[in-house]
mmCIF file of C-alpha atoms in Angstrom:
data_model
loop_
_atom_site.group_PDB
_atom_site.id
_atom_site.type_symbol
_atom_site.label_atom_id
_atom_site.label_comp_id
_atom_site.label_asym_id
_atom_site.label_seq_id
_atom_site.Cartn_x
_atom_site.Cartn_y
_atom_site.Cartn_z
ATOM 1 C CA MET A 1 122.256 -42.573 -47.501
ATOM 2 C CA PRO A 2 121.472 -38.894 -46.874
ATOM 3 C CA PRO A 3 118.501 -37.574 -48.882
ATOM 4 C CA LYS A 4 119.311 -35.775 -52.128
ATOM 5 C CA ARG A 5 117.849 -32.642 -50.525
ATOM 6 C CA ILE A 6 120.772 -32.589 -48.087
ATOM 7 C CA LYS A 7 123.382 -32.983 -50.832
ATOM 8 C CA ASN A 8 121.875 -29.977 -52.597
ATOM 9 C CA TYR A 9 122.671 -27.841 -49.543
ATOM 10 C CA THR A 10 126.387 -28.015 -50.259
ATOM 11 C CA GLY A 11 127.875 -24.531 -50.491
ATOM 12 C CA ARG A 12 124.967 -22.863 -48.671
ATOM 13 C CA TYR A 13 124.759 -21.306 -45.211
ATOM 14 C CA ALA A 14 122.122 -21.082 -42.483
ATOM 15 C CA LEU A 15 121.589 -18.998 -39.340
ATOM 16 C CA VAL A 16 119.280 -20.530 -36.728
ATOM 17 C CA ASP A 17 118.804 -19.127 -33.210
ATOM 18 C CA GLY A 18 121.887 -17.015 -33.819
ATOM 19 C CA ILE A 19 124.061 -20.049 -34.633
ATOM 20 C CA PRO A 20 125.767 -19.986 -38.054
ATOM 21 C CA TYR A 21 125.886 -23.282 -39.928
ATOM 22 C CA THR A 22 127.797 -24.251 -43.045
ATOM 23 C CA MET A 23 125.446 -26.602 -44.852
ATOM 24 C CA PRO A 24 124.926 -29.442 -44.633
ATOM 25 C CA VAL A 25 125.278 -29.698 -40.841
ATOM 26 C CA SER A 26 128.234 -32.035 -40.796
ATOM 27 C CA SER A 27 131.388 -33.235 -39.082
ATOM 28 C CA SER A 28 134.553 -34.806 -40.432
ATOM 29 C CA GLN A 29 137.572 -36.824 -39.351
ATOM 30 C CA SER A 30 136.122 -37.364 -35.859
ATOM 31 C CA PRO A 31 136.994 -40.462 -33.795
ATOM 32 C CA ALA A 32 134.140 -42.341 -32.137
ATOM 33 C CA LEU A 33 133.402 -45.392 -30.035
ATOM 34 C CA MET A 34 130.201 -47.397 -29.759
ATOM 35 C CA ALA A 35 129.251 -50.275 -27.497
ATOM 36 C CA GLY A 36 126.124 -52.245 -26.643
ATOM 37 C CA PHE A 37 125.275 -53.892 -23.324
ATOM 38 C CA SER A 38 122.210 -56.036 -22.748
ATOM 39 C CA CYS A 39 119.907 -55.163 -19.848
ATOM 40 C CA ASP A 40 116.535 -56.139 -18.411
ATOM 41 C CA TRP A 41 113.753 -55.263 -20.865
ATOM 42 C CA GLU A 42 111.052 -54.350 -18.325
ATOM 43 C CA LYS A 43 113.397 -52.157 -16.293
ATOM 44 C CA ALA A 44 114.848 -50.425 -19.360
ATOM 45 C CA ASN A 45 111.380 -49.853 -20.809
ATOM 46 C CA ALA A 46 110.320 -48.201 -17.541
ATOM 47 C CA LEU A 47 112.931 -45.467 -18.156
ATOM 48 C CA LEU A 48 111.205 -44.424 -21.397
ATOM 49 C CA PRO A 49 108.475 -41.786 -21.061
ATOM 50 C CA GLY A 50 105.013 -41.768 -22.610
ATOM 51 C CA ASN A 51 103.180 -44.443 -24.580
ATOM 52 C CA GLU A 52 104.811 -44.065 -27.991
ATOM 53 C CA ILE A 53 108.343 -45.355 -27.499
ATOM 54 C CA HIS A 54 109.360 -48.866 -26.382
ATOM 55 C CA ALA A 55 112.625 -50.594 -25.554
ATOM 56 C CA MET A 56 113.742 -52.797 -28.436
ATOM 57 C CA LYS A 57 113.864 -56.518 -27.700
ATOM 58 C CA LEU A 58 117.033 -58.393 -28.551
ATOM 59 C CA PRO A 59 116.671 -62.018 -29.744
ATOM 60 C CA ASN A 60 117.161 -63.153 -26.126
ATOM 61 C CA GLY A 61 114.314 -60.898 -24.931
ATOM 62 C CA ARG A 62 116.548 -58.369 -23.196
ATOM 63 C CA ALA A 63 116.975 -54.683 -24.022
ATOM 64 C CA ALA A 64 120.116 -52.861 -25.210
ATOM 65 C CA LEU A 65 121.945 -50.005 -23.527
ATOM 66 C CA MET A 66 123.786 -48.122 -26.271
ATOM 67 C CA ILE A 67 126.841 -45.976 -25.598
ATOM 68 C CA THR A 68 128.094 -43.719 -28.405
ATOM 69 C CA ILE A 69 130.811 -41.130 -27.865
ATOM 70 C CA ILE A 70 132.095 -38.904 -30.642
ATOM 71 C CA ASN A 71 135.064 -36.574 -30.370
ATOM 72 C CA TYR A 72 133.968 -33.976 -32.914
ATOM 73 C CA LEU A 73 137.093 -32.326 -34.328
ATOM 74 C CA ASP A 74 135.638 -30.354 -37.239
ATOM 75 C CA THR A 75 132.104 -28.881 -37.188
ATOM 76 C CA SER A 76 130.389 -25.548 -37.869
ATOM 77 C CA ILE A 77 130.271 -24.897 -34.115
ATOM 78 C CA GLY A 78 133.816 -25.918 -33.228
ATOM 79 C CA LYS A 79 135.243 -28.913 -31.424
ATOM 80 C CA TYR A 80 133.317 -30.806 -28.759
ATOM 81 C CA ILE A 81 132.740 -34.259 -27.323
ATOM 82 C CA GLU A 82 129.221 -35.719 -27.427
ATOM 83 C CA TYR A 83 128.457 -38.502 -24.932
ATOM 84 C CA SER A 84 125.280 -40.418 -25.758
ATOM 85 C CA ILE A 85 123.705 -42.845 -23.270
ATOM 86 C CA ALA A 86 120.620 -44.424 -24.820
ATOM 87 C CA ILE A 87 118.225 -47.355 -24.935
ATOM 88 C CA ALA A 88 117.648 -49.021 -28.330
ATOM 89 C CA CYS A 89 113.958 -48.562 -29.081
ATOM 90 C CA THR A 90 111.060 -48.765 -31.498
ATOM 91 C CA HIS A 91 108.291 -46.229 -32.153
ATOM 92 C CA GLY A 92 104.641 -47.209 -32.326
ATOM 93 C CA ALA A 93 101.509 -48.171 -30.438
ATOM 94 C CA LYS A 94 103.129 -51.244 -28.894
ATOM 95 C CA PRO A 95 106.543 -52.944 -28.643
ATOM 96 C CA ALA A 96 107.819 -54.425 -31.890
ATOM 97 C CA PRO A 97 108.465 -58.172 -32.266
ATOM 98 C CA ARG A 98 112.021 -59.258 -31.610
ATOM 99 C CA ILE A 99 114.186 -59.884 -34.695
ATOM 100 C CA LEU A 100 111.703 -58.094 -36.974
ATOM 101 C CA ASN A 101 112.587 -54.861 -35.174
ATOM 102 C CA THR A 102 116.074 -55.091 -36.732
ATOM 103 C CA LEU A 103 114.949 -56.355 -40.141
ATOM 104 C CA LEU A 104 112.185 -53.776 -40.705
ATOM 105 C CA LEU A 105 113.794 -50.673 -39.228
ATOM 106 C CA GLY A 106 111.596 -48.139 -40.987
ATOM 107 C CA HIS A 107 108.349 -49.985 -40.337
ATOM 108 C CA TYR A 108 108.946 -50.134 -36.595
ATOM 109 C CA GLY A 109 110.719 -46.777 -36.275
ATOM 110 C CA THR A 110 113.759 -48.520 -34.835
ATOM 111 C CA GLY A 111 116.352 -46.199 -33.326
ATOM 112 C CA GLN A 112 117.530 -45.198 -29.887
ATOM 113 C CA TYR A 113 115.997 -43.096 -27.120
ATOM 114 C CA ILE A 114 118.651 -40.825 -25.640
ATOM 115 C CA LEU A 115 118.491 -40.773 -21.851
ATOM 116 C CA ASP A 116 121.446 -38.441 -21.345
ATOM 117 C CA LEU A 117 123.628 -36.425 -23.721
ATOM 118 C CA PRO A 118 126.390 -34.388 -22.075
ATOM 119 C CA VAL A 119 128.593 -32.312 -24.384
ATOM 120 C CA SER A 120 131.676 -30.136 -24.010
ATOM 121 C CA SER A 121 130.467 -26.709 -25.163
ATOM 122 C CA GLU A 122 127.611 -24.318 -24.506
ATOM 123 C CA ILE A 123 126.954 -23.646 -28.197
ATOM 124 C CA SER A 124 126.446 -27.376 -28.751
ATOM 125 C CA VAL A 125 123.837 -27.396 -25.971
ATOM 126 C CA LYS A 126 122.042 -24.382 -27.432
ATOM 127 C CA GLY A 127 121.845 -25.822 -30.943
ATOM 128 C CA GLY A 128 121.275 -29.477 -30.127
ATOM 129 C CA LYS A 129 118.567 -28.838 -27.554
ATOM 130 C CA GLY A 130 116.933 -25.716 -28.960
ATOM 131 C CA ILE A 131 116.673 -26.961 -32.560
ATOM 132 C CA TRP A 132 116.587 -30.778 -32.388
ATOM 133 C CA GLY A 133 115.299 -31.256 -28.827
ATOM 134 C CA MET A 134 118.300 -33.300 -27.716
ATOM 135 C CA PRO A 135 118.860 -33.544 -23.910
ATOM 136 C CA LYS A 136 122.239 -31.832 -24.069
ATOM 137 C CA HIS A 137 123.966 -30.211 -21.108
ATOM 138 C CA LYS A 138 127.539 -29.146 -20.498
ATOM 139 C CA ALA A 139 129.807 -31.472 -18.524
ATOM 140 C CA ASN A 140 133.439 -32.465 -17.970
ATOM 141 C CA LEU A 141 134.303 -35.010 -20.673
ATOM 142 C CA ASP A 142 137.325 -36.657 -22.223
ATOM 143 C CA PHE A 143 138.086 -39.095 -25.049
ATOM 144 C CA LYS A 144 141.348 -41.001 -24.922
ATOM 145 C CA VAL A 145 142.851 -43.448 -27.400
ATOM 146 C CA THR A 146 145.892 -45.554 -26.571
ATOM 147 C CA GLU A 147 147.529 -48.422 -28.415
ATOM 148 C CA ASP A 148 145.145 -50.989 -26.970
ATOM 149 C CA LYS A 149 142.212 -49.117 -25.352
ATOM 150 C CA VAL A 150 139.641 -46.391 -25.980
ATOM 151 C CA THR A 151 138.229 -44.700 -22.875
ATOM 152 C CA SER A 152 135.884 -41.835 -22.110
ATOM 153 C CA GLN A 153 134.843 -40.347 -18.766
ATOM 154 C CA TYR A 154 131.968 -38.039 -17.788
ATOM 155 C CA GLU A 155 131.764 -35.899 -14.667
ATOM 156 C CA LYS A 156 129.170 -33.308 -13.681
ATOM 157 C CA ASP A 157 129.165 -30.724 -10.869
ATOM 158 C CA GLY A 158 132.324 -32.227 -9.405
ATOM 159 C CA GLN A 159 130.734 -35.683 -9.225
ATOM 160 C CA PHE A 160 131.676 -38.864 -11.076
ATOM 161 C CA ALA A 161 128.928 -39.875 -13.506
ATOM 162 C CA PHE A 162 130.053 -42.430 -16.097
ATOM 163 C CA ARG A 163 133.053 -44.083 -17.672
ATOM 164 C CA ILE A 164 133.475 -46.601 -20.474
ATOM 165 C CA GLU A 165 136.570 -48.538 -21.487
ATOM 166 C CA ILE A 166 136.790 -50.817 -24.514
ATOM 167 C CA ASN A 167 139.609 -52.879 -25.908
ATOM 168 C CA LYS A 168 140.616 -51.291 -29.190
ATOM 169 C CA PRO A 169 139.696 -53.529 -32.125
ATOM 170 C CA LYS A 170 142.694 -54.691 -34.132
ATOM 171 C CA SER A 171 141.958 -53.132 -37.512
ATOM 172 C CA PRO A 172 139.465 -50.451 -38.647
ATOM 173 C CA SER A 173 138.892 -52.210 -41.954
ATOM 174 C CA ILE A 174 135.095 -52.553 -42.143
ATOM 175 C CA LYS A 175 133.388 -49.872 -44.235
ATOM 176 C CA LEU A 176 130.268 -48.502 -42.568
ATOM 177 C CA LYS A 177 127.576 -46.294 -44.081
ATOM 178 C CA VAL A 178 124.837 -45.943 -41.514
ATOM 179 C CA GLY A 179 121.692 -43.905 -40.970
ATOM 180 C CA ALA A 180 120.211 -43.716 -37.468
ATOM 181 C CA THR A 181 117.176 -42.243 -35.716
ATOM 182 C CA ASN A 182 117.592 -40.531 -32.360
ATOM 183 C CA TYR A 183 114.534 -40.008 -30.160
ATOM 184 C CA CYS A 184 114.410 -37.532 -27.272
ATOM 185 C CA ARG A 185 111.855 -35.807 -25.048
ATOM 186 C CA PHE A 186 111.766 -32.012 -25.039
ATOM 187 C CA ARG A 187 108.887 -29.679 -24.159
ATOM 188 C CA ASN A 188 107.056 -32.940 -23.349
ATOM 189 C CA MET A 189 107.101 -33.862 -27.022
ATOM 190 C CA LEU A 190 108.797 -36.838 -28.605
ATOM 191 C CA MET A 191 111.442 -35.523 -30.994
ATOM 192 C CA ALA A 192 113.049 -37.605 -33.750
ATOM 193 C CA SER A 193 116.235 -36.512 -35.524
ATOM 194 C CA TYR A 194 118.243 -38.308 -38.191
ATOM 195 C CA ILE A 195 121.973 -38.730 -38.608
ATOM 196 C CA TYR A 196 124.038 -40.323 -41.380
ATOM 197 C CA PHE A 197 127.685 -41.231 -41.053
ATOM 198 C CA GLU A 198 130.388 -43.210 -42.764
ATOM 199 C CA SER A 199 133.685 -44.530 -41.521
ATOM 200 C CA LYS A 200 136.083 -47.423 -41.500
ATOM 201 C CA ALA A 201 135.493 -49.300 -38.268
ATOM 202 C CA GLY A 202 137.024 -51.972 -36.142
ATOM 203 C CA ILE A 203 134.253 -54.145 -34.693
ATOM 204 C CA ASN A 204 134.344 -56.886 -32.066
ATOM 205 C CA LEU A 205 131.289 -59.046 -31.403
ATOM 206 C CA PHE A 206 130.157 -61.162 -28.442
ATOM 207 C CA GLY A 207 133.099 -63.017 -26.870
ATOM 208 C CA LYS A 208 135.652 -60.866 -28.665
ATOM 209 C CA ALA A 209 134.027 -57.640 -27.454
ATOM 210 C CA LYS A 210 135.788 -56.549 -24.271
ATOM 211 C CA GLY A 211 134.818 -53.498 -22.290
ATOM 212 C CA SER A 212 133.838 -52.101 -18.896
ATOM 213 C CA LEU A 213 131.225 -49.682 -17.589
ATOM 214 C CA PHE A 214 131.441 -47.551 -14.461
ATOM 215 C CA ILE A 215 128.221 -45.822 -13.360
ATOM 216 C CA GLY A 216 128.235 -43.198 -10.623
ATOM 217 C CA ASP A 217 125.570 -41.775 -8.321
ATOM 218 C CA HIS A 218 124.858 -38.561 -10.217
ATOM 219 C CA PRO A 219 121.079 -38.198 -10.787
ATOM 220 C CA LYS A 220 121.624 -38.044 -14.550
ATOM 221 C CA VAL A 221 122.837 -41.660 -14.636
ATOM 222 C CA ALA A 222 122.002 -43.318 -11.297
ATOM 223 C CA PRO A 223 118.784 -45.008 -12.619
ATOM 224 C CA LEU A 224 120.980 -47.090 -14.941
ATOM 225 C CA LYS A 225 122.263 -49.000 -11.925
ATOM 226 C CA ASN A 226 118.874 -50.647 -11.543
ATOM 227 C CA ILE A 227 118.354 -52.140 -15.029
ATOM 228 C CA ASP A 228 120.477 -55.288 -14.630
ATOM 229 C CA ILE A 229 123.185 -54.412 -17.153
ATOM 230 C CA ASN A 230 125.336 -57.306 -18.331
ATOM 231 C CA PRO A 231 128.902 -56.081 -17.679
ATOM 232 C CA ASP A 232 130.138 -57.793 -20.857
ATOM 233 C CA PRO A 233 129.289 -55.871 -24.061
ATOM 234 C CA PHE A 234 127.769 -57.756 -26.982
ATOM 235 C CA PHE A 235 129.601 -55.480 -29.419
ATOM 236 C CA THR A 236 132.260 -52.792 -29.375
ATOM 237 C CA THR A 237 133.266 -50.500 -32.222
ATOM 238 C CA PHE A 238 136.023 -47.945 -32.722
ATOM 239 C CA MET A 239 136.016 -45.585 -35.695
ATOM 240 C CA PRO A 240 139.203 -43.494 -35.975
ATOM 241 C CA LYS A 241 137.708 -41.021 -38.473
ATOM 242 C CA THR A 242 133.950 -40.628 -38.903
ATOM 243 C CA ASN A 243 132.252 -38.274 -41.337
ATOM 244 C CA GLY A 244 128.687 -37.441 -40.373
ATOM 245 C CA ILE A 245 125.677 -35.390 -41.439
ATOM 246 C CA LEU A 246 122.880 -34.323 -39.098
ATOM 247 C CA ASP A 247 119.630 -33.849 -41.012
ATOM 248 C CA ASP A 248 118.054 -30.403 -40.626
ATOM 249 C CA HIS A 249 114.666 -32.123 -40.929
ATOM 250 C CA PHE A 250 113.222 -33.514 -37.703
ATOM 251 C CA GLU A 251 109.819 -34.665 -36.455
ATOM 252 C CA SER A 252 107.877 -34.273 -33.228
ATOM 253 C CA TRP A 253 104.720 -35.644 -31.668
ATOM 254 C CA PHE A 254 102.855 -34.967 -28.419
ATOM 255 C CA MET A 255 103.720 -37.548 -25.775
ATOM 256 C CA THR A 256 100.698 -39.201 -24.186
ATOM 257 C CA TYR A 257 100.264 -40.782 -20.768
ATOM 258 C CA ASP A 258 97.731 -43.028 -19.052
ATOM 259 C CA GLU A 259 97.158 -40.330 -16.404
ATOM 260 C CA PRO A 260 97.359 -36.514 -16.675
ATOM 261 C CA PRO A 261 101.038 -35.493 -16.271
ATOM 262 C CA GLU A 262 101.731 -33.683 -13.022
ATOM 263 C CA GLU A 263 105.034 -32.077 -13.957
ATOM 264 C CA MET A 264 106.369 -30.316 -17.038
ATOM 265 C CA PRO A 265 109.792 -31.623 -18.090
ATOM 266 C CA GLU A 266 112.546 -29.419 -19.459
ATOM 267 C CA GLY A 267 111.436 -26.834 -22.017
ATOM 268 C CA LEU A 268 112.482 -23.696 -23.842
ATOM 269 C CA GLU A 269 113.314 -21.900 -20.593
ATOM 270 C CA SER A 270 116.473 -24.055 -20.457
ATOM 271 C CA VAL A 271 117.643 -22.852 -23.877
ATOM 272 C CA TYR A 272 117.051 -19.143 -24.376
ATOM 273 C CA PRO A 273 119.527 -17.916 -21.686
ATOM 274 C CA LEU A 274 122.370 -19.900 -23.262
ATOM 275 C CA GLY A 275 125.199 -18.220 -25.152
ATOM 276 C CA TYR A 276 127.514 -19.297 -27.954
ATOM 277 C CA SER A 277 130.721 -20.232 -26.144
ATOM 278 C CA GLU A 278 132.888 -23.014 -27.548
ATOM 279 C CA ASP A 279 134.917 -23.227 -24.315
ATOM 280 C CA TRP A 280 135.221 -26.540 -22.499
ATOM 281 C CA LEU A 281 135.144 -27.319 -18.793
ATOM 282 C CA PRO A 282 138.332 -28.898 -17.348
ATOM 283 C CA ASP A 283 139.003 -32.537 -18.171
ATOM 284 C CA PRO A 284 137.579 -35.154 -15.798
ATOM 285 C CA SER A 285 139.904 -35.668 -12.834
ATOM 286 C CA ILE A 286 138.302 -38.289 -10.584
ATOM 287 C CA THR A 287 140.478 -41.417 -10.433
ATOM 288 C CA ASP A 288 138.730 -43.615 -7.842
ATOM 289 C CA TYR A 289 136.097 -44.795 -10.306
ATOM 290 C CA GLU A 290 136.832 -48.512 -9.848
ATOM 291 C CA LYS A 291 134.221 -48.690 -7.079
ATOM 292 C CA TYR A 292 131.557 -47.803 -9.664
ATOM 293 C CA ARG A 293 132.318 -50.740 -11.972
ATOM 294 C CA ILE A 294 129.186 -52.692 -12.844
#
């Protein structure tokens, strides 16, 4: 549950980096999909920077690629789609033991490390990256719900990047109240932010979970082709109406390496020129994505 501190914000306002927020920082009535795909642990772990974050081990010893896409319909900064591609992870000096990493979430800092986070609007990039350190960037995105499927496609610079399709679960009857930790790298620091959401969800597990991934050659996603992703998801979830709160409190630590880093990753220079536009790029239009199916 959100801390009492957050509930006490109700009715207040904030202005950070020129962005006005109605407190708490929240969203409502926003549809979302989530899916998990197992992948090779060593290869997934190699995508995570520094020494402080480690791919989480599933009971079978593999890692988990986590896809979460939210079609935000009502927020302080307007409407936008957020397209999260992440590796489930733990935080600490060494990888956490399998099974215990899901039973003792707080002890092992269990969450997800976000590899890529395209969004629809410039103001979402400015706030998400500049305040919380999230790797946001503007891209062509969509979110489509039909009678039997939920799909979402991501294109960047005229190039196909990513697509997910899941079979729509029969009934969104399971009540979820979930808190999650998102880890990111920004300014070569490890950033941790916290989100809380509730919804009624339809969930399919293992053999009942049906979905497909399509991964393109864009540099933002191409490394995912090399982590031995199982094409069959181990869970899929659709939430027709989520209500979420993003905590204004976040944490950060220096990232450390076994050798002196040679390059500085993305920093504040990528944020300060940004404006406050809520405009979207055109919808994705590439239709020959079948060749990218994993």
